[in-house]
Amino acid sequence: MSEYKYMCGFGSHFSSEDPRCPNALPEGQNTPQKCPYGLYAEQLSGTAFTAPRKENARTWLYRINPSAKHLPFQSYEKEGGKYLSHNWDEQKPNPNQMRWKPFDMPAAGEKVNFVQGLHTVCGAGDARSRHGLAVHVYMCNVSMENMAFYNSDGDFLIVPQEGVLDITTEFGKMKVAPNEICVIPQGIRFAVNVAGPTRGYILEVYDNHFHLPDLGPIGANGLANPRDFQTPVAWFEDREVKDFSVVSKFQGHLFVAKQNHSCFDVVAWHGNYVPYKYDLSKFNVINSVSFDHCDPSIFTVLTCPSSRYGTAIADFVIFPPRWSVQEHTFRPPYYHRNCMSEFMGLILGRYEAKEEGFMPGGATLHSMMTPHGPDAKCFEGASNAKLAPERVAEGTQAFMFESSLSMAVTKWGEETCQKLDAKYYECWQALKNNFKLE
């Protein structure tokens, strides 16, 4: 039997039990005096108990050992998290357009797991007050052995760029390949196995959980459809381990607690607070079929809303292969200044507005009100192209983390990584003055 099976649906209430232990889920109640198989009942709450029913998120886990069975947490920052940061004041603000060349994989002979390979590029806000976000990249080449990780500060939206992530969670197992994403909500423990050099991006949000965006006049269907999100089925291991490590990211720092068993011992569970994955190729693109270029919000896969209606702490936006058919229109993204911060990454291919310099595994950041748009080559080509129906972004997948918060870049992102492209500004210098007074 394959260990990688999934249930479909976004925001659904699921029930799952490992087939090795039939009837492990209690019937009719959550906490019987004695659970089946001698299991412990444990609730994992992702929202306040009193949150409205439509927002309330929680799951009941039936496990061999309760999560509380561990030794005290100690600092883990000598072993991992060296380049994780929540200090948005360590660098002076920099409003310039920023572009990073592909971030380096671990050096030959160096063994780096997922937790050790986390690097913070930029962010804003404060995990302690539960407001803000951070953007990380990960570069690793070995699996996490006898170890689990969880984030006490917020949710992780993980975007693999190179290498498949084989993820074990308390809820079950899932494989996440490039051009797929996964979300690991706050507090859920997981381990990442890899088979060689592996790289990707992470959007972390402190305020809230990710939602599907409202569709408004689009109607009931389109963009990312709920049925295409996949949550793993229950899987457990009953394994004694002398020094199993549970690493917690808490208030921006890493801590580790030792225990004598694997934490992946959940035999059954039910609830709506779950990890999930999504295949980006299933996104149903909505676009103009008459004239003008639509705003990029039509490409939103998931959103983490703020308290201000229509304004997000973070949107996850993609630019997938699609048809372009607009008449009398400059079709690439327009020149733009924005009250939002825009961090872009490239999973594969060549981004249509800047085919040179922006490479898979790299990134850009266009901060609030910093102007950006197509480079000179793209502008000339699109301004003179024959406007026939055209397939764009074929073989490409670019994405954007967009936020209403003004993000600061870390010292690692601006200096230590040595990947910041000092010549990025040059891509606009060849734009000509085409003004003609007729």
Short mmCIF file of C-alpha atoms in Angstrom, two decimals:
data_model
loop_
_atom_site.label_atom_id
_atom_site.label_comp_id
_atom_site.label_asym_id
_atom_site.label_seq_id
_atom_site.Cartn_x
_atom_site.Cartn_y
_atom_site.Cartn_z
CA MET A 1 0.00 0.00 0.00
CA SER A 2 1.31 3.45 -0.91
CA GLU A 3 2.03 5.71 2.05
CA TYR A 4 1.12 8.75 -0.06
CA LYS A 5 -2.65 8.96 -0.21
CA TYR A 6 -4.72 12.10 0.06
CA MET A 7 -8.18 13.43 0.78
CA CYS A 8 -9.42 16.28 -1.41
CA GLY A 9 -10.94 19.59 -0.39
CA PHE A 10 -10.02 22.99 1.06
CA GLY A 11 -11.28 23.87 4.54
CA SER A 12 -13.05 20.52 4.84
CA HIS A 13 -13.61 18.56 8.04
CA PHE A 14 -11.71 15.32 7.49
CA SER A 15 -11.63 12.04 9.39
CA SER A 16 -8.76 9.61 8.92
CA GLU A 17 -7.31 6.56 10.63
CA ASP A 18 -4.38 4.36 9.72
CA PRO A 19 -5.80 1.12 8.21
CA ARG A 20 -3.55 -0.87 10.53
CA CYS A 21 -5.80 0.27 13.41
CA PRO A 22 -9.43 0.13 12.28
CA ASN A 23 -11.97 1.96 14.46
CA ALA A 24 -9.24 4.00 16.14
CA LEU A 25 -11.44 7.11 15.97
CA PRO A 26 -13.82 7.32 18.93
CA GLU A 27 -17.47 7.38 17.93
CA GLY A 28 -19.79 10.14 19.07
CA GLN A 29 -17.31 12.02 21.25
CA ASN A 30 -13.78 13.41 21.25
CA THR A 31 -12.44 12.35 24.66
CA PRO A 32 -13.80 9.03 25.91
CA GLN A 33 -12.61 7.85 29.29
CA LYS A 34 -10.45 5.32 27.47
CA CYS A 35 -9.58 5.82 23.80
CA PRO A 36 -9.40 2.83 21.41
CA TYR A 37 -6.04 1.01 21.41
CA GLY A 38 -5.00 2.87 24.57
CA LEU A 39 -4.35 6.07 22.62
CA TYR A 40 -4.18 9.60 24.02
CA ALA A 41 -6.66 12.23 22.79
CA GLU A 42 -5.08 15.61 22.06
CA GLN A 43 -6.62 18.70 20.48
CA LEU A 44 -4.58 20.97 18.22
CA SER A 45 -6.24 24.41 18.00
CA GLY A 46 -5.43 26.77 15.14
CA THR A 47 -7.87 29.48 16.24
CA ALA A 48 -9.32 30.71 19.52
CA PHE A 49 -11.97 28.40 21.01
CA THR A 50 -14.52 31.18 20.58
CA ALA A 51 -13.72 32.05 16.95
CA PRO A 52 -16.83 32.08 14.72
CA ARG A 53 -17.76 28.64 13.44
CA LYS A 54 -16.92 29.55 9.83
CA GLU A 55 -13.37 30.48 10.93
CA ASN A 56 -12.86 27.96 13.74
CA ALA A 57 -10.00 25.53 13.01
CA ARG A 58 -9.03 22.58 15.17
CA THR A 59 -8.20 18.90 14.92
CA TRP A 60 -8.38 16.01 17.39
CA LEU A 61 -5.36 13.71 17.31
CA TYR A 62 -5.31 10.18 18.72
CA ARG A 63 -1.70 9.35 19.43
CA ILE A 64 0.50 6.79 21.13
CA ASN A 65 2.30 9.39 23.26
CA PRO A 66 1.06 12.88 24.16
CA SER A 67 3.09 15.78 22.76
CA ALA A 68 3.90 16.99 26.28
CA LYS A 69 6.17 13.98 26.87
CA HIS A 70 9.55 15.62 26.23
CA LEU A 71 12.49 17.12 28.12
CA PRO A 72 12.77 20.93 28.54
CA PHE A 73 13.52 23.05 25.47
CA GLN A 74 17.06 24.34 25.02
CA SER A 75 18.51 26.78 22.48
CA TYR A 76 19.15 25.19 19.07
CA GLU A 77 20.83 28.15 17.43
CA LYS A 78 24.34 26.66 17.43
CA GLU A 79 23.08 23.70 15.40
CA GLY A 80 20.59 25.48 13.11
CA GLY A 81 18.86 28.74 12.37
CA LYS A 82 22.04 30.75 12.03
CA TYR A 83 20.50 32.81 9.23
CA LEU A 84 16.92 32.89 10.46
CA SER A 85 16.02 36.41 11.52
CA HIS A 86 13.13 38.44 12.86
CA ASN A 87 15.20 41.61 13.31
CA TRP A 88 13.94 44.00 10.66
CA ASP A 89 16.17 46.84 11.95
CA GLU A 90 19.59 45.25 11.40
CA GLN A 91 19.96 47.00 8.01
CA LYS A 92 19.15 50.54 6.95
CA PRO A 93 16.04 50.72 4.75
CA ASN A 94 16.74 50.31 1.05
CA PRO A 95 14.03 51.43 -1.40
CA ASN A 96 15.90 50.29 -4.53
CA GLN A 97 14.65 47.59 -6.85
CA MET A 98 16.40 44.39 -5.76
CA ARG A 99 17.19 41.25 -7.71
CA TRP A 100 18.96 38.17 -6.41
CA LYS A 101 20.83 35.65 -8.52
CA PRO A 102 20.01 32.00 -7.67
CA PHE A 103 20.78 31.26 -4.04
CA ASP A 104 23.64 28.82 -3.48
CA MET A 105 23.10 25.17 -2.67
CA PRO A 106 25.16 23.73 0.22
CA ALA A 107 28.85 23.43 -0.62
CA ALA A 108 30.33 20.08 -1.65
CA GLY A 109 30.93 17.90 1.39
CA GLU A 110 28.62 20.01 3.57
CA LYS A 111 25.56 18.30 5.07
CA VAL A 112 22.62 20.63 5.62
CA ASN A 113 19.07 19.58 6.47
CA PHE A 114 15.89 21.60 5.95
CA VAL A 115 15.98 23.33 9.35
CA GLN A 116 19.67 24.17 9.08
CA GLY A 117 19.10 25.45 5.52
CA LEU A 118 16.53 28.12 6.42
CA HIS A 119 17.60 31.68 5.53
CA THR A 120 15.47 34.81 6.02
CA VAL A 121 15.49 37.28 3.12
CA CYS A 122 13.00 39.92 4.25
CA GLY A 123 9.93 40.55 6.35
CA ALA A 124 7.92 42.87 8.60
CA GLY A 125 6.00 42.85 11.84
CA ASP A 126 6.39 40.85 15.03
CA ALA A 127 5.62 37.22 15.80
CA ARG A 128 4.97 38.06 19.46
CA SER A 129 2.09 40.37 18.60
CA ARG A 130 0.92 37.97 15.85
CA HIS A 131 1.16 40.54 13.08
CA GLY A 132 3.41 40.35 10.04
CA LEU A 133 5.22 38.02 7.71
CA ALA A 134 8.64 36.77 6.70
CA VAL A 135 10.11 35.47 3.46
CA HIS A 136 12.67 32.68 3.72
CA VAL A 137 14.57 30.48 1.31
CA TYR A 138 15.80 26.99 2.09
CA MET A 139 18.82 25.21 0.62
CA CYS A 140 19.53 21.70 1.88
CA ASN A 141 20.94 18.36 0.74
CA VAL A 142 20.29 15.79 3.49
CA SER A 143 17.17 14.52 5.24
CA MET A 144 16.09 15.30 8.77
CA GLU A 145 16.95 12.20 10.82
CA ASN A 146 15.19 11.47 14.12
CA MET A 147 13.96 15.05 14.12
CA ALA A 148 10.78 17.05 13.72
CA PHE A 149 10.22 20.78 13.31
CA TYR A 150 7.26 23.02 14.05
CA ASN A 151 6.62 26.74 13.80
CA SER A 152 5.04 28.36 16.85
CA ASP A 153 5.02 31.77 15.14
CA GLY A 154 2.80 31.20 12.12
CA ASP A 155 2.00 29.22 8.98
CA PHE A 156 4.56 28.12 6.37
CA LEU A 157 3.64 28.18 2.68
CA ILE A 158 6.46 26.21 1.02
CA VAL A 159 7.30 26.58 -2.68
CA PRO A 160 9.83 23.97 -3.91
CA GLN A 161 12.02 25.16 -6.77
CA GLU A 162 14.52 22.30 -7.14
CA GLY A 163 14.23 18.83 -5.63
CA VAL A 164 11.23 16.95 -4.25
CA LEU A 165 10.24 17.35 -0.59
CA ASP A 166 9.21 14.09 1.06
CA ILE A 167 7.34 15.41 4.10
CA THR A 168 6.19 13.41 7.10
CA THR A 169 3.65 15.23 9.27
CA GLU A 170 1.69 14.25 12.35
CA PHE A 171 -1.27 13.85 9.98
CA GLY A 172 0.44 11.63 7.40
CA LYS A 173 2.88 11.81 4.51
CA MET A 174 2.99 13.92 1.36
CA LYS A 175 5.39 14.47 -1.51
CA VAL A 176 5.72 18.00 -2.87
CA ALA A 177 7.56 18.57 -6.15
CA PRO A 178 8.51 21.77 -7.99
CA ASN A 179 5.36 23.39 -9.43
CA GLU A 180 3.49 22.20 -6.35
CA ILE A 181 3.16 23.96 -2.99
CA CYS A 182 2.28 22.89 0.52
CA VAL A 183 1.06 24.68 3.62
CA ILE A 184 2.08 23.56 7.10
CA PRO A 185 -0.09 25.50 9.57
CA GLN A 186 1.21 26.85 12.86
CA GLY A 187 2.17 24.20 15.40
CA ILE A 188 2.02 21.12 13.16
CA ARG A 189 5.15 18.99 13.45
CA PHE A 190 6.86 17.77 10.30
CA ALA A 191 10.11 16.36 8.94
CA VAL A 192 11.57 16.83 5.46
CA ASN A 193 13.45 14.13 3.56
CA VAL A 194 15.38 15.01 0.40
CA ALA A 195 17.41 13.10 -2.17
CA GLY A 196 20.19 15.57 -2.95
CA PRO A 197 20.51 19.34 -3.44
CA THR A 198 17.13 20.96 -2.80
CA ARG A 199 16.02 24.59 -2.87
CA GLY A 200 12.85 26.62 -2.51
CA TYR A 201 10.99 29.57 -1.01
CA ILE A 202 8.82 29.99 2.09
CA LEU A 203 6.16 32.57 2.92
CA GLU A 204 5.50 32.76 6.66
CA VAL A 205 2.46 34.62 8.02
CA TYR A 206 1.88 35.46 11.68
CA ASP A 207 -1.63 36.97 11.70
CA ASN A 208 -3.99 34.43 10.31
CA HIS A 209 -4.25 31.30 8.18
CA PHE A 210 -4.38 31.06 4.40
CA HIS A 211 -7.76 31.21 2.67
CA LEU A 212 -8.99 30.86 -0.87
CA PRO A 213 -9.68 34.37 -2.21
CA ASP A 214 -13.27 35.46 -2.71
CA LEU A 215 -14.34 35.20 -6.35
CA GLY A 216 -16.85 38.08 -6.45
CA PRO A 217 -18.17 38.69 -9.99
CA ILE A 218 -16.15 35.72 -11.29
CA GLY A 219 -18.82 33.52 -9.75
CA ALA A 220 -18.62 30.12 -8.11
CA ASN A 221 -15.75 28.63 -10.15
CA GLY A 222 -12.25 29.57 -11.23
CA LEU A 223 -8.74 30.25 -9.94
CA ALA A 224 -7.73 27.52 -7.45
CA ASN A 225 -10.61 25.11 -7.01
CA PRO A 226 -11.17 23.63 -3.50
CA ARG A 227 -11.34 20.05 -4.77
CA ASP A 228 -7.71 20.22 -5.98
CA PHE A 229 -6.18 20.71 -2.52
CA GLN A 230 -4.92 17.48 -0.97
CA THR A 231 -4.50 16.54 2.70
CA PRO A 232 -2.60 13.38 3.68
CA VAL A 233 -4.29 10.38 5.27
CA ALA A 234 -3.29 9.15 8.73
CA TRP A 235 0.00 7.28 9.05
CA PHE A 236 1.95 6.49 12.20
CA GLU A 237 5.15 4.95 13.46
CA ASP A 238 5.56 3.45 16.93
CA ARG A 239 9.29 3.91 17.25
CA GLU A 240 11.48 4.38 20.29
CA VAL A 241 14.38 6.76 19.67
CA LYS A 242 17.03 7.58 22.26
CA ASP A 243 17.37 11.25 21.33
CA PHE A 244 14.52 12.25 19.03
CA SER A 245 14.71 16.04 18.54
CA VAL A 246 11.68 18.32 18.35
CA VAL A 247 12.76 21.75 17.09
CA SER A 248 10.46 24.72 17.67
CA LYS A 249 10.62 28.14 16.04
CA PHE A 250 9.38 30.35 18.86
CA GLN A 251 9.41 34.18 18.72
CA GLY A 252 11.89 33.98 15.85
CA HIS A 253 14.38 31.74 17.65
CA LEU A 254 14.99 27.99 17.46
CA PHE A 255 14.72 25.68 20.45
CA VAL A 256 15.06 21.89 20.73
CA ALA A 257 13.53 19.38 23.11
CA LYS A 258 14.65 15.77 23.34
CA GLN A 259 12.32 12.81 23.78
CA ASN A 260 12.56 9.04 23.60
CA HIS A 261 10.06 8.39 20.79
CA SER A 262 9.05 9.59 17.35
CA CYS A 263 6.39 12.30 17.42
CA PHE A 264 4.84 10.86 14.25
CA ASP A 265 2.69 8.48 16.28
CA VAL A 266 -0.80 9.78 15.44
CA VAL A 267 -2.93 6.72 14.65
CA ALA A 268 -6.11 8.63 13.78
CA TRP A 269 -7.41 12.18 13.61
CA HIS A 270 -10.40 14.29 12.64
CA GLY A 271 -10.79 18.03 12.08
CA ASN A 272 -10.26 20.93 9.71
CA TYR A 273 -6.85 22.21 10.89
CA VAL A 274 -4.59 20.26 8.54
CA PRO A 275 -1.52 20.40 6.29
CA TYR A 276 -2.21 20.36 2.56
CA LYS A 277 -0.61 20.48 -0.89
CA TYR A 278 -1.67 21.90 -4.26
CA ASP A 279 -0.53 21.38 -7.85
CA LEU A 280 -0.08 24.82 -9.49
CA SER A 281 -0.80 23.38 -12.95
CA LYS A 282 -4.44 22.96 -11.86
CA PHE A 283 -4.95 26.71 -11.41
CA ASN A 284 -7.82 27.90 -13.64
CA VAL A 285 -6.56 31.18 -15.11
CA ILE A 286 -8.98 34.09 -15.55
CA ASN A 287 -7.90 36.81 -17.99
CA SER A 288 -9.09 39.56 -20.32
CA VAL A 289 -10.52 38.50 -23.68
CA SER A 290 -11.04 42.03 -25.03
CA PHE A 291 -8.51 44.73 -24.13
CA ASP A 292 -6.11 45.88 -21.42
CA HIS A 293 -4.00 43.94 -18.95
CA CYS A 294 -5.81 42.80 -15.79
CA ASP A 295 -4.36 43.43 -12.35
CA PRO A 296 -2.26 40.52 -11.01
CA SER A 297 -4.82 39.87 -8.25
CA ILE A 298 -6.64 37.62 -10.75
CA PHE A 299 -3.77 35.16 -10.29
CA THR A 300 -4.14 34.81 -6.50
CA VAL A 301 -3.97 31.19 -5.31
CA LEU A 302 -4.15 31.78 -1.54
CA THR A 303 -4.50 34.83 0.66
CA CYS A 304 -3.88 35.65 4.31
CA PRO A 305 -6.29 38.54 4.97
CA SER A 306 -5.66 41.44 7.31
CA SER A 307 -8.27 43.15 9.48
CA ARG A 308 -8.80 45.64 6.63
CA TYR A 309 -11.25 44.27 4.09
CA GLY A 310 -9.69 43.56 0.69
CA THR A 311 -6.13 44.11 1.93
CA ALA A 312 -3.88 41.14 2.61
CA ILE A 313 -1.07 40.48 5.03
CA ALA A 314 0.12 38.29 2.15
CA ASP A 315 -1.18 36.99 -1.16
CA PHE A 316 0.39 34.05 -2.97
CA VAL A 317 0.12 34.84 -6.68
CA ILE A 318 1.33 32.81 -9.69
CA PHE A 319 1.88 33.63 -13.37
CA PRO A 320 1.23 30.32 -15.12
CA PRO A 321 1.11 29.36 -18.83
CA ARG A 322 -1.97 30.93 -20.45
CA TRP A 323 -3.39 32.42 -23.62
CA SER A 324 -3.02 36.15 -24.29
CA VAL A 325 -5.58 37.55 -26.74
CA GLN A 326 -6.14 41.21 -25.82
CA GLU A 327 -6.63 43.67 -28.68
CA HIS A 328 -5.01 47.13 -28.89
CA THR A 329 -3.11 46.34 -25.69
CA PHE A 330 0.42 46.29 -24.34
CA ARG A 331 0.18 42.75 -23.04
CA PRO A 332 3.05 42.32 -20.53
CA PRO A 333 2.72 43.64 -16.97
CA TYR A 334 2.39 47.42 -17.02
CA TYR A 335 4.77 49.90 -15.38
CA HIS A 336 3.72 50.22 -11.81
CA ARG A 337 4.16 51.83 -8.40
CA ASN A 338 2.34 50.04 -5.63
CA CYS A 339 1.23 50.53 -2.02
CA MET A 340 2.13 46.85 -1.54
CA SER A 341 5.49 45.04 -1.28
CA GLU A 342 6.16 42.52 -4.06
CA PHE A 343 8.62 39.65 -3.63
CA MET A 344 8.89 37.45 -6.72
CA GLY A 345 10.53 34.09 -7.29
CA LEU A 346 10.95 31.87 -10.33
CA ILE A 347 10.36 28.13 -10.12
CA LEU A 348 11.18 27.32 -13.73
CA GLY A 349 11.47 28.86 -17.19
CA ARG A 350 11.88 32.55 -18.15
CA TYR A 351 9.62 35.29 -16.82
CA GLU A 352 7.88 37.15 -19.65
CA ALA A 353 8.59 40.71 -18.47
CA LYS A 354 12.31 40.13 -17.83
CA GLU A 355 13.74 37.20 -19.73
CA GLU A 356 17.33 38.12 -18.82
CA GLY A 357 18.80 38.14 -15.32
CA PHE A 358 15.80 36.79 -13.40
CA MET A 359 16.59 33.09 -13.06
CA PRO A 360 15.06 30.03 -11.40
CA GLY A 361 16.12 29.93 -7.76
CA GLY A 362 16.60 33.71 -7.68
CA ALA A 363 14.22 36.48 -6.59
CA THR A 364 13.25 40.13 -6.83
CA LEU A 365 11.83 42.62 -4.33
CA HIS A 366 9.99 45.77 -5.37
CA SER A 367 9.21 47.68 -2.22
CA MET A 368 6.35 50.08 -1.56
CA MET A 369 6.09 52.79 -4.22
CA THR A 370 9.34 51.72 -5.89
CA PRO A 371 8.66 51.78 -9.65
CA HIS A 372 9.07 48.62 -11.70
CA GLY A 373 7.90 47.00 -14.90
CA PRO A 374 9.13 45.43 -18.14
CA ASP A 375 12.75 45.88 -19.19
CA ALA A 376 13.66 47.74 -22.38
CA LYS A 377 13.81 44.60 -24.53
CA CYS A 378 10.39 43.45 -23.40
CA PHE A 379 8.88 46.91 -23.94
CA GLU A 380 10.17 47.20 -27.50
CA GLY A 381 9.08 43.69 -28.43
CA ALA A 382 5.59 43.95 -26.95
CA SER A 383 5.02 47.46 -28.35
CA ASN A 384 5.62 46.23 -31.89
CA ALA A 385 4.35 42.66 -31.75
CA LYS A 386 1.51 41.43 -33.95
CA LEU A 387 -1.45 41.02 -31.60
CA ALA A 388 -2.52 37.53 -32.56
CA PRO A 389 -3.64 34.98 -29.97
CA GLU A 390 -0.45 33.88 -28.23
CA ARG A 391 0.46 31.28 -25.66
CA VAL A 392 2.58 33.03 -23.00
CA ALA A 393 4.71 31.71 -20.14
CA GLU A 394 4.83 28.22 -21.64
CA GLY A 395 7.28 26.14 -19.61
CA THR A 396 7.44 28.90 -16.97
CA GLN A 397 6.18 29.33 -13.44
CA ALA A 398 6.85 32.60 -11.66
CA PHE A 399 5.16 33.57 -8.40
CA MET A 400 4.77 36.56 -6.10
CA PHE A 401 4.43 37.02 -2.35
CA GLU A 402 2.59 40.35 -2.12
CA SER A 403 2.03 42.12 1.19
CA SER A 404 0.40 45.28 2.50
CA LEU A 405 3.34 45.60 4.92
CA SER A 406 6.59 47.35 4.08
CA MET A 407 9.24 44.64 4.22
CA ALA A 408 12.83 45.11 5.35
CA VAL A 409 15.70 43.05 3.98
CA THR A 410 17.94 41.13 6.39
CA LYS A 411 21.70 41.40 6.53
CA TRP A 412 21.93 37.91 5.03
CA GLY A 413 19.67 38.94 2.17
CA GLU A 414 21.45 42.21 1.40
CA GLU A 415 25.08 41.32 2.18
CA THR A 416 25.98 37.86 3.46
CA CYS A 417 24.47 35.77 0.66
CA GLN A 418 26.39 37.82 -1.95
CA LYS A 419 23.64 37.21 -4.49
CA LEU A 420 22.19 40.70 -4.77
CA ASP A 421 22.54 41.95 -8.35
CA ALA A 422 23.99 45.47 -8.19
CA LYS A 423 23.28 45.98 -11.90
CA TYR A 424 19.55 45.26 -11.76
CA TYR A 425 18.67 48.93 -12.31
CA GLU A 426 20.38 48.80 -15.72
CA CYS A 427 17.52 46.82 -17.29
CA TRP A 428 15.47 50.06 -17.46
CA GLN A 429 18.22 52.44 -18.54
CA ALA A 430 17.87 51.64 -22.25
CA LEU A 431 14.22 52.72 -22.32
CA LYS A 432 13.94 55.52 -24.86
CA ASN A 433 12.10 58.81 -24.84
CA ASN A 434 9.56 58.13 -27.58
CA PHE A 435 7.62 61.35 -27.08
CA LYS A 436 6.50 63.07 -30.28
CA LEU A 437 4.62 66.34 -30.33
CA GLU A 438 2.36 65.98 -33.35
#
